[in-house]
XYZ file of C-alpha atoms in Angstrom:
515
model
C 352.044 89.671 -150.415
C 349.699 90.995 -152.761
C 346.402 91.449 -151.203
C 343.007 89.262 -152.259
C 341.111 91.339 -154.110
C 337.216 91.124 -154.574
C 335.366 90.466 -157.282
C 331.598 90.676 -158.099
C 330.174 86.924 -158.769
C 328.893 87.145 -162.509
C 327.852 84.374 -164.711
C 331.671 84.019 -166.519
C 333.235 83.610 -163.040
C 331.449 80.051 -162.634
C 333.012 78.097 -165.313
C 336.665 80.000 -163.187
C 335.302 78.288 -159.815
C 333.946 74.949 -161.777
C 335.210 71.490 -159.658
C 335.085 74.028 -156.469
C 333.868 73.223 -152.913
C 331.747 76.363 -152.536
C 331.903 78.452 -148.894
C 329.368 81.144 -148.168
C 330.968 84.698 -145.541
C 327.299 84.825 -143.747
C 324.388 83.162 -143.093
C 321.709 84.650 -145.193
C 318.809 82.567 -146.596
C 317.271 85.578 -148.465
C 320.950 85.650 -150.543
C 320.684 81.951 -150.403
C 317.091 82.173 -152.360
C 318.739 85.056 -155.022
C 321.589 83.102 -155.704
C 319.472 79.522 -155.902
C 317.537 81.486 -158.809
C 320.040 82.759 -160.467
C 323.294 80.267 -160.169
C 321.290 76.837 -159.511
C 324.483 75.633 -159.960
C 326.818 77.096 -157.344
C 324.166 75.577 -154.594
C 325.233 72.116 -155.512
C 328.625 73.268 -154.464
C 327.449 74.256 -151.238
C 329.788 73.027 -148.534
C 329.068 75.571 -145.949
C 328.685 78.875 -144.078
C 331.137 80.942 -142.144
C 329.171 82.995 -139.182
C 330.115 84.015 -136.393
C 326.981 84.553 -134.638
C 326.009 81.912 -131.968
C 322.576 82.168 -133.260
C 323.019 81.098 -136.547
C 325.325 78.190 -135.906
C 325.172 74.531 -135.949
C 323.140 72.640 -138.975
C 321.029 75.159 -141.289
C 318.418 72.684 -142.946
C 317.342 74.889 -146.173
C 315.770 73.363 -149.513
C 317.060 70.078 -148.776
C 320.455 70.790 -147.562
C 322.149 70.169 -144.370
C 324.547 72.440 -143.991
C 327.352 73.053 -141.270
C 327.917 76.588 -139.968
C 330.690 77.549 -138.248
C 332.693 80.780 -136.991
C 335.549 82.030 -138.254
C 337.990 79.084 -137.277
C 336.633 77.621 -139.959
C 338.486 79.511 -142.613
C 341.932 78.573 -141.441
C 341.013 74.469 -141.800
C 339.850 75.083 -145.218
C 341.951 73.823 -148.339
C 341.677 77.193 -150.436
C 343.296 75.922 -153.447
C 340.289 73.609 -154.236
C 337.488 76.052 -152.715
C 335.859 79.360 -153.396
C 335.147 81.652 -151.076
C 331.319 83.997 -151.392
C 330.068 86.449 -149.083
C 326.410 86.574 -149.203
C 326.181 89.969 -146.886
C 325.028 93.186 -147.242
C 327.916 94.355 -145.648
C 329.815 92.759 -148.449
C 332.964 95.772 -148.533
C 333.028 95.157 -144.712
C 333.391 91.839 -144.632
C 336.028 91.969 -147.232
C 337.943 94.009 -144.928
C 338.640 91.784 -142.454
C 338.996 88.572 -144.790
C 341.450 89.973 -146.944
C 343.860 91.156 -143.652
C 343.583 87.906 -142.340
C 342.230 84.514 -144.401
C 344.853 81.846 -145.945
C 343.904 82.253 -149.626
C 346.864 80.309 -150.805
C 345.563 79.488 -154.249
C 342.147 79.981 -155.213
C 343.116 82.729 -157.849
C 343.278 84.894 -154.286
C 340.140 86.306 -154.985
C 337.251 86.202 -152.323
C 333.702 86.507 -154.288
C 330.647 88.693 -153.170
C 326.772 87.835 -154.563
C 325.050 91.391 -154.531
C 321.512 90.477 -154.370
C 318.617 92.481 -156.824
C 318.530 95.429 -153.759
C 322.239 95.659 -153.779
C 322.627 96.030 -157.501
C 319.841 98.666 -158.107
C 321.204 100.496 -155.057
C 324.821 100.505 -156.409
C 322.998 101.937 -159.507
C 321.520 104.540 -158.129
C 324.284 105.431 -155.706
C 326.761 105.929 -159.337
C 324.296 108.166 -160.475
C 323.689 110.563 -157.572
C 327.820 110.172 -156.730
C 328.908 113.519 -157.942
C 325.310 115.439 -157.027
C 325.046 117.518 -153.790
C 323.426 116.558 -150.889
C 320.037 117.631 -150.073
C 318.803 118.743 -147.207
C 316.581 115.557 -146.250
C 316.385 114.237 -143.035
C 315.484 110.287 -143.752
C 313.854 108.454 -140.787
C 313.120 104.638 -140.084
C 311.968 102.486 -136.931
C 312.103 98.949 -136.369
C 313.208 96.157 -137.802
C 313.879 95.232 -141.115
C 311.601 94.516 -144.012
C 311.404 90.910 -143.659
C 310.604 91.507 -139.761
C 308.133 93.935 -140.042
C 305.876 94.516 -137.118
C 302.948 96.561 -137.517
C 302.991 100.253 -135.901
C 306.374 99.610 -135.530
C 307.458 101.466 -138.866
C 306.199 104.508 -137.214
C 306.947 105.084 -133.782
C 309.614 105.179 -130.571
C 312.941 107.692 -130.785
C 312.877 108.093 -134.290
C 309.102 109.855 -134.323
C 309.607 111.251 -131.158
C 312.407 112.825 -132.975
C 310.321 113.882 -135.823
C 307.318 115.347 -133.937
C 309.800 117.471 -131.817
C 311.361 118.675 -135.205
C 307.690 119.549 -136.743
C 307.098 121.607 -133.376
C 309.905 123.756 -134.200
C 309.259 124.258 -137.443
C 311.890 122.775 -139.129
C 310.257 120.721 -142.148
C 310.380 124.480 -143.359
C 314.455 124.162 -143.954
C 314.435 120.269 -143.960
C 312.618 117.587 -146.272
C 311.611 115.229 -143.725
C 311.206 111.581 -145.517
C 309.901 108.466 -143.760
C 310.297 104.923 -144.680
C 307.518 102.906 -143.974
C 305.727 100.140 -145.360
C 302.182 101.110 -146.555
C 302.449 105.216 -146.940
C 298.608 104.888 -147.283
C 298.617 104.732 -143.992
C 300.355 108.223 -142.851
C 297.943 110.712 -145.614
C 297.030 112.741 -142.614
C 300.560 114.338 -142.995
C 300.187 114.654 -146.912
C 299.300 118.742 -146.317
C 301.965 119.112 -144.580
C 304.736 121.426 -146.233
C 307.621 119.276 -146.699
C 306.942 116.245 -145.600
C 306.632 112.557 -147.056
C 306.212 108.505 -146.266
C 307.167 107.052 -148.595
C 307.823 102.505 -148.462
C 310.792 100.900 -147.926
C 309.270 98.285 -150.449
C 309.999 100.952 -152.859
C 313.762 99.965 -153.139
C 313.163 97.057 -155.323
C 309.795 98.288 -156.974
C 308.984 97.520 -160.343
C 308.110 100.914 -161.081
C 310.327 103.720 -161.849
C 308.978 106.419 -160.057
C 308.601 104.954 -157.258
C 312.181 103.067 -156.869
C 313.650 106.910 -157.658
C 311.993 108.597 -154.771
C 312.848 106.237 -152.457
C 317.043 106.277 -153.940
C 316.778 109.789 -154.218
C 316.458 110.353 -150.707
C 318.578 107.347 -149.486
C 321.066 108.896 -151.664
C 320.767 112.406 -151.295
C 319.363 112.946 -147.479
C 321.994 114.651 -145.272
C 320.826 112.905 -142.032
C 319.408 108.966 -141.747
C 317.937 108.377 -138.180
C 316.915 104.504 -137.255
C 316.177 102.947 -134.631
C 316.925 99.825 -135.395
C 317.246 98.216 -139.027
C 320.373 100.331 -140.177
C 321.064 97.578 -144.139
C 319.418 99.848 -145.633
C 321.973 102.617 -144.869
C 324.855 100.477 -146.085
C 326.392 102.290 -148.443
C 325.962 105.643 -147.597
C 328.441 108.114 -148.709
C 331.218 109.744 -146.139
C 329.088 113.012 -145.572
C 326.355 111.896 -145.167
C 325.508 111.252 -140.928
C 323.659 108.127 -140.201
C 322.116 108.116 -136.105
C 321.627 105.224 -134.705
C 318.301 106.027 -131.990
C 317.770 102.558 -130.634
C 315.121 101.514 -128.780
C 316.675 101.952 -125.431
C 319.470 101.296 -122.461
C 318.495 98.265 -120.409
C 319.577 95.643 -119.059
C 319.678 92.344 -121.685
C 322.572 92.158 -124.107
C 321.886 92.226 -127.662
C 321.210 89.938 -130.210
C 322.439 89.479 -133.011
C 325.284 91.865 -132.787
C 328.361 93.150 -134.354
C 330.891 95.378 -134.573
C 329.342 99.049 -135.961
C 331.739 101.368 -136.089
C 331.254 101.572 -139.966
C 327.502 101.339 -140.256
C 326.672 104.659 -138.127
C 328.562 107.735 -137.016
C 326.546 108.186 -133.975
C 324.608 106.515 -131.282
C 322.444 108.456 -128.488
C 322.405 107.025 -125.007
C 321.244 108.532 -121.704
C 324.580 108.008 -119.290
C 328.254 107.652 -119.901
C 327.551 104.234 -118.222
C 325.722 103.463 -120.843
C 328.063 104.831 -123.734
C 330.571 102.784 -122.197
C 328.712 99.522 -122.704
C 327.346 100.539 -125.746
C 331.473 101.333 -127.531
C 331.766 97.409 -125.599
C 329.094 95.908 -127.204
C 329.481 97.490 -130.395
C 332.930 98.423 -131.237
C 331.850 101.945 -131.098
C 334.692 104.756 -130.582
C 333.899 107.333 -127.767
C 332.886 109.965 -130.062
C 330.515 108.267 -131.957
C 328.343 107.855 -128.864
C 326.080 111.348 -127.986
C 324.692 111.648 -124.441
C 322.010 113.210 -124.468
C 319.315 111.018 -123.594
C 316.637 109.319 -125.747
C 314.218 110.819 -127.810
C 311.060 109.385 -126.633
C 311.262 109.741 -123.163
C 310.698 113.189 -123.398
C 306.826 111.462 -124.090
C 307.104 110.422 -120.604
C 306.659 114.310 -119.289
C 303.628 114.612 -120.905
C 301.727 111.470 -121.383
C 299.146 111.282 -123.867
C 295.829 113.729 -122.650
C 292.987 111.229 -122.848
C 295.008 107.912 -123.993
C 293.087 105.875 -121.457
C 289.861 106.880 -121.962
C 290.258 106.442 -125.849
C 291.240 102.899 -124.584
C 288.027 102.523 -122.442
C 290.122 101.434 -119.557
C 288.256 102.312 -116.477
C 288.458 104.858 -113.994
C 290.847 103.780 -111.151
C 292.268 104.802 -107.869
C 295.169 103.909 -109.062
C 296.793 102.630 -111.924
C 299.787 100.285 -112.750
C 301.548 98.746 -115.858
C 302.943 95.531 -116.322
C 305.356 95.124 -119.491
C 306.573 92.155 -119.476
C 309.240 91.068 -122.121
C 308.788 88.711 -125.040
C 310.174 85.092 -124.408
C 308.024 83.754 -127.821
C 308.647 85.992 -130.437
C 305.938 85.880 -133.075
C 306.650 83.617 -136.448
C 308.396 86.129 -138.655
C 311.119 86.740 -135.744
C 311.410 82.942 -134.764
C 315.199 84.174 -134.011
C 315.037 86.233 -131.910
C 312.948 83.237 -129.719
C 314.313 82.446 -125.931
C 311.704 80.103 -124.543
C 308.350 79.966 -123.584
C 306.817 80.224 -120.273
C 305.184 77.427 -118.209
C 301.863 77.894 -117.254
C 298.552 78.522 -117.752
C 298.699 82.302 -118.777
C 302.017 82.607 -120.465
C 302.766 85.330 -118.050
C 305.762 85.187 -115.104
C 304.187 84.615 -111.401
C 300.449 84.447 -112.251
C 300.981 81.492 -113.995
C 297.010 79.944 -113.026
C 293.987 81.385 -114.175
C 293.174 80.597 -110.119
C 296.209 82.650 -109.181
C 294.695 85.416 -111.878
C 291.384 85.541 -110.347
C 292.941 86.348 -106.496
C 295.009 89.154 -108.256
C 291.541 90.317 -110.134
C 290.346 90.481 -106.319
C 292.854 91.814 -105.132
C 292.974 94.836 -107.822
C 289.065 95.815 -106.992
C 289.918 95.674 -102.905
C 292.608 98.101 -103.791
C 290.325 100.160 -106.371
C 293.497 99.553 -109.095
C 293.362 98.445 -112.615
C 296.533 96.586 -114.462
C 297.330 96.771 -118.153
C 299.403 94.227 -119.309
C 300.991 95.553 -122.383
C 302.814 93.020 -124.548
C 306.056 93.479 -126.200
C 305.982 93.960 -130.012
C 307.091 90.938 -130.673
C 305.549 88.679 -128.694
C 303.446 85.484 -130.397
C 299.930 86.780 -128.939
C 298.844 83.147 -128.976
C 301.777 81.868 -126.022
C 299.390 84.185 -123.622
C 295.684 83.319 -122.190
C 293.395 85.225 -122.504
C 292.478 87.590 -120.429
C 288.889 89.276 -119.691
C 288.825 90.790 -116.139
C 287.139 94.256 -114.881
C 290.868 95.043 -113.062
C 293.281 93.304 -115.372
C 293.177 94.732 -119.269
C 295.781 92.961 -121.762
C 297.069 95.647 -123.964
C 299.271 94.039 -127.420
C 300.729 95.439 -129.882
C 298.026 95.528 -132.467
C 295.644 97.459 -130.238
C 297.848 100.378 -129.793
C 298.804 101.130 -132.676
C 295.515 100.485 -134.426
C 294.763 103.670 -131.496
C 298.144 105.310 -132.052
C 299.521 105.558 -129.109
C 303.167 105.044 -128.115
C 304.081 103.154 -124.744
C 305.996 106.152 -123.549
C 302.766 107.869 -123.728
C 300.964 105.544 -121.099
C 303.796 105.366 -119.057
C 302.780 108.858 -117.533
C 299.638 107.902 -116.536
C 301.215 104.946 -114.195
C 301.372 105.407 -110.900
C 303.680 102.229 -110.610
C 305.325 99.271 -113.346
C 305.782 95.937 -113.403
C 308.635 94.847 -116.195
C 311.748 91.709 -116.126
C 314.557 92.609 -117.733
C 312.739 95.799 -119.993
C 314.284 98.869 -120.847
C 311.496 100.288 -120.200
C 311.890 100.385 -116.782
C 315.080 102.229 -117.247
C 313.021 104.919 -118.580
C 310.614 104.731 -116.152
C 312.983 105.742 -113.365
C 312.871 108.902 -113.700
C 309.459 109.604 -113.514
C 310.711 108.563 -109.553
C 307.750 106.022 -109.266
C 307.878 102.510 -107.967
C 309.075 99.440 -109.897
C 308.776 95.592 -109.462
C 311.101 93.742 -111.276
C 309.513 89.687 -111.751
C 312.942 87.550 -111.632
C 311.454 83.891 -111.073
C 312.940 83.369 -114.580
C 316.105 85.215 -113.479
C 318.997 82.331 -114.055
C 317.532 81.123 -116.880
C 317.184 83.962 -118.556
C 321.005 85.265 -117.790
C 321.901 81.112 -119.596
C 319.790 82.116 -122.508
C 319.912 85.713 -123.005
C 322.713 87.235 -120.658
C 322.878 91.039 -119.598
C 325.224 94.134 -119.367
C 325.545 93.812 -115.677
C 327.532 91.088 -114.133
C 325.531 91.000 -110.801
C 321.846 92.265 -112.393
C 319.798 92.962 -108.946
C 322.145 95.319 -107.942
C 321.387 97.158 -110.628
C 318.158 96.834 -110.541
C 315.379 100.181 -109.614
C 312.977 98.598 -107.330
C 311.217 95.817 -105.472
C 312.443 92.050 -107.066
C 309.364 89.488 -106.751
C 310.178 86.028 -107.249
C 306.879 85.139 -106.080
C 303.126 85.630 -106.410
C 302.990 86.591 -102.956
C 306.246 89.407 -103.786
C 304.092 90.609 -106.589
C 300.696 90.774 -104.807
C 303.241 92.976 -101.979
C 304.119 95.453 -105.195
C 300.714 96.312 -105.745
C 299.175 96.702 -102.516
C 302.403 99.012 -101.667
C 302.160 100.923 -104.699
C 297.949 101.186 -104.254
C 298.423 102.952 -101.195
C 301.512 105.401 -101.646
C 304.820 103.016 -99.791
C 307.489 102.886 -101.497
C 310.300 100.979 -99.806
C 312.791 100.921 -102.582
C 312.872 104.853 -103.407
C 316.294 105.421 -101.642
C 317.610 102.847 -104.303
C 316.045 104.081 -107.304
C 317.272 107.678 -106.526
C 320.964 106.288 -106.501
C 320.529 104.630 -109.579
C 319.015 107.059 -111.590
C 321.699 109.125 -111.042
C 324.069 106.908 -112.466
C 321.946 105.504 -115.083
C 320.972 108.855 -116.668
C 322.528 111.502 -117.277
C 320.002 113.776 -117.478
C 315.896 114.000 -115.903
C 313.971 116.566 -117.901
C 311.834 116.319 -121.048
C 314.801 118.149 -123.555
C 316.580 115.248 -125.284
C 314.963 115.930 -128.533
C 316.731 119.327 -128.339
C 319.622 117.743 -126.813
C 319.934 115.778 -130.251
C 319.379 118.085 -132.410
C 321.407 120.624 -131.139
C 324.085 117.828 -130.622
C 324.170 116.726 -134.677
C 323.632 120.964 -135.732
C 320.459 120.594 -137.493
């Protein structure tokens, strides 16, 4: 049987598919918008979208249309003699490989079409230009979510930043050009005089200025190594001799959202232990040789907290300092697809749900000479958290830390204890062997909404279980008075969840990749 062919959608194809219903493969509002602008007649034929991401399924209302979105089983119920399939995805080749093996395209011309958005068109021109050019000693870095979900400060942060700073400390910029893709390169003029260090805008991928486009695609097409902590679609068309490394944010307790099999999307990912290597292989469909058990780069910061960071934030001196890192529930408007649910109560925080309880907590902290720093998740909608202005309870949001250029793991080393819920920050913090408390008042709801990588989640929490305001207060008292009743469990779990317990993760990553 002849294999179904893949063809880029072009103007002459519109007549060939006249009279057929159109089905898109993978939901992308950005792709649909460009498709409508270029081929408006096709939108009138749009009968549905096939997408295996459960969060995308249902009825998608867009541009006055209500479009059904169903999983891949729908493909086998469609009459392909009267229909056409159009891939609307960054990964059109990957989608085609999957579809061509299974799709029952009897009739329909035996063709799957794909739509190339403007960025794809531009990139493929540069890929063609550079296809016979040898790779250069360029190391490319990017952190944070995709450009459409930009969050202040996250474009120069996390594991990618820690690894970059390590490379600078070892003078690797003498041999390699270290290039960052950020939102606004002008924010990083402090690096301008540094040898072989360059900041480019990821928006230059579609810049109208030829020089900006060329600088961006030279780095992308000729980089020997490409590191990222989240979004990786920008590197989707990399050459086989380019090495892409997903550094991620952390190994935690939550399942990932919007995840797909990533075996072909990057060559390696870093993890903190064999346990998490197995978890990531299972979730992302990776081969064993793709998971590098090195520890996370940013965990090195824990052992070297930023000097005077608390003073820089005007945090008052106290006998002890406890950090609280609640996981976001209601995301910023640019990240609405990540929403879980809104916490009930006046404060928008778990356990301390009223301002009266907040006042009680403030009084306890004063008695204990303790300051509590509540650091919101970068994705958290700030307006969903109440106004907190107290002497011993301080609210730190993402914008403040971004303005101060302080990374959370540079602060956590100053903490005498940590309150978390299901965040990977708690797994990082285990390395310091200090008390951890877990707010679990919504554990059952969270299990249904997001889910965990462990079935028996409570057995994997290395610290106190906090289901009530009273238990939260007990944890704070214990920490402030150097009581650590859960140390034995924490020390047992740290040996399973971490392979290493030192500040050498960046070194291990560099050595594993032979940089």
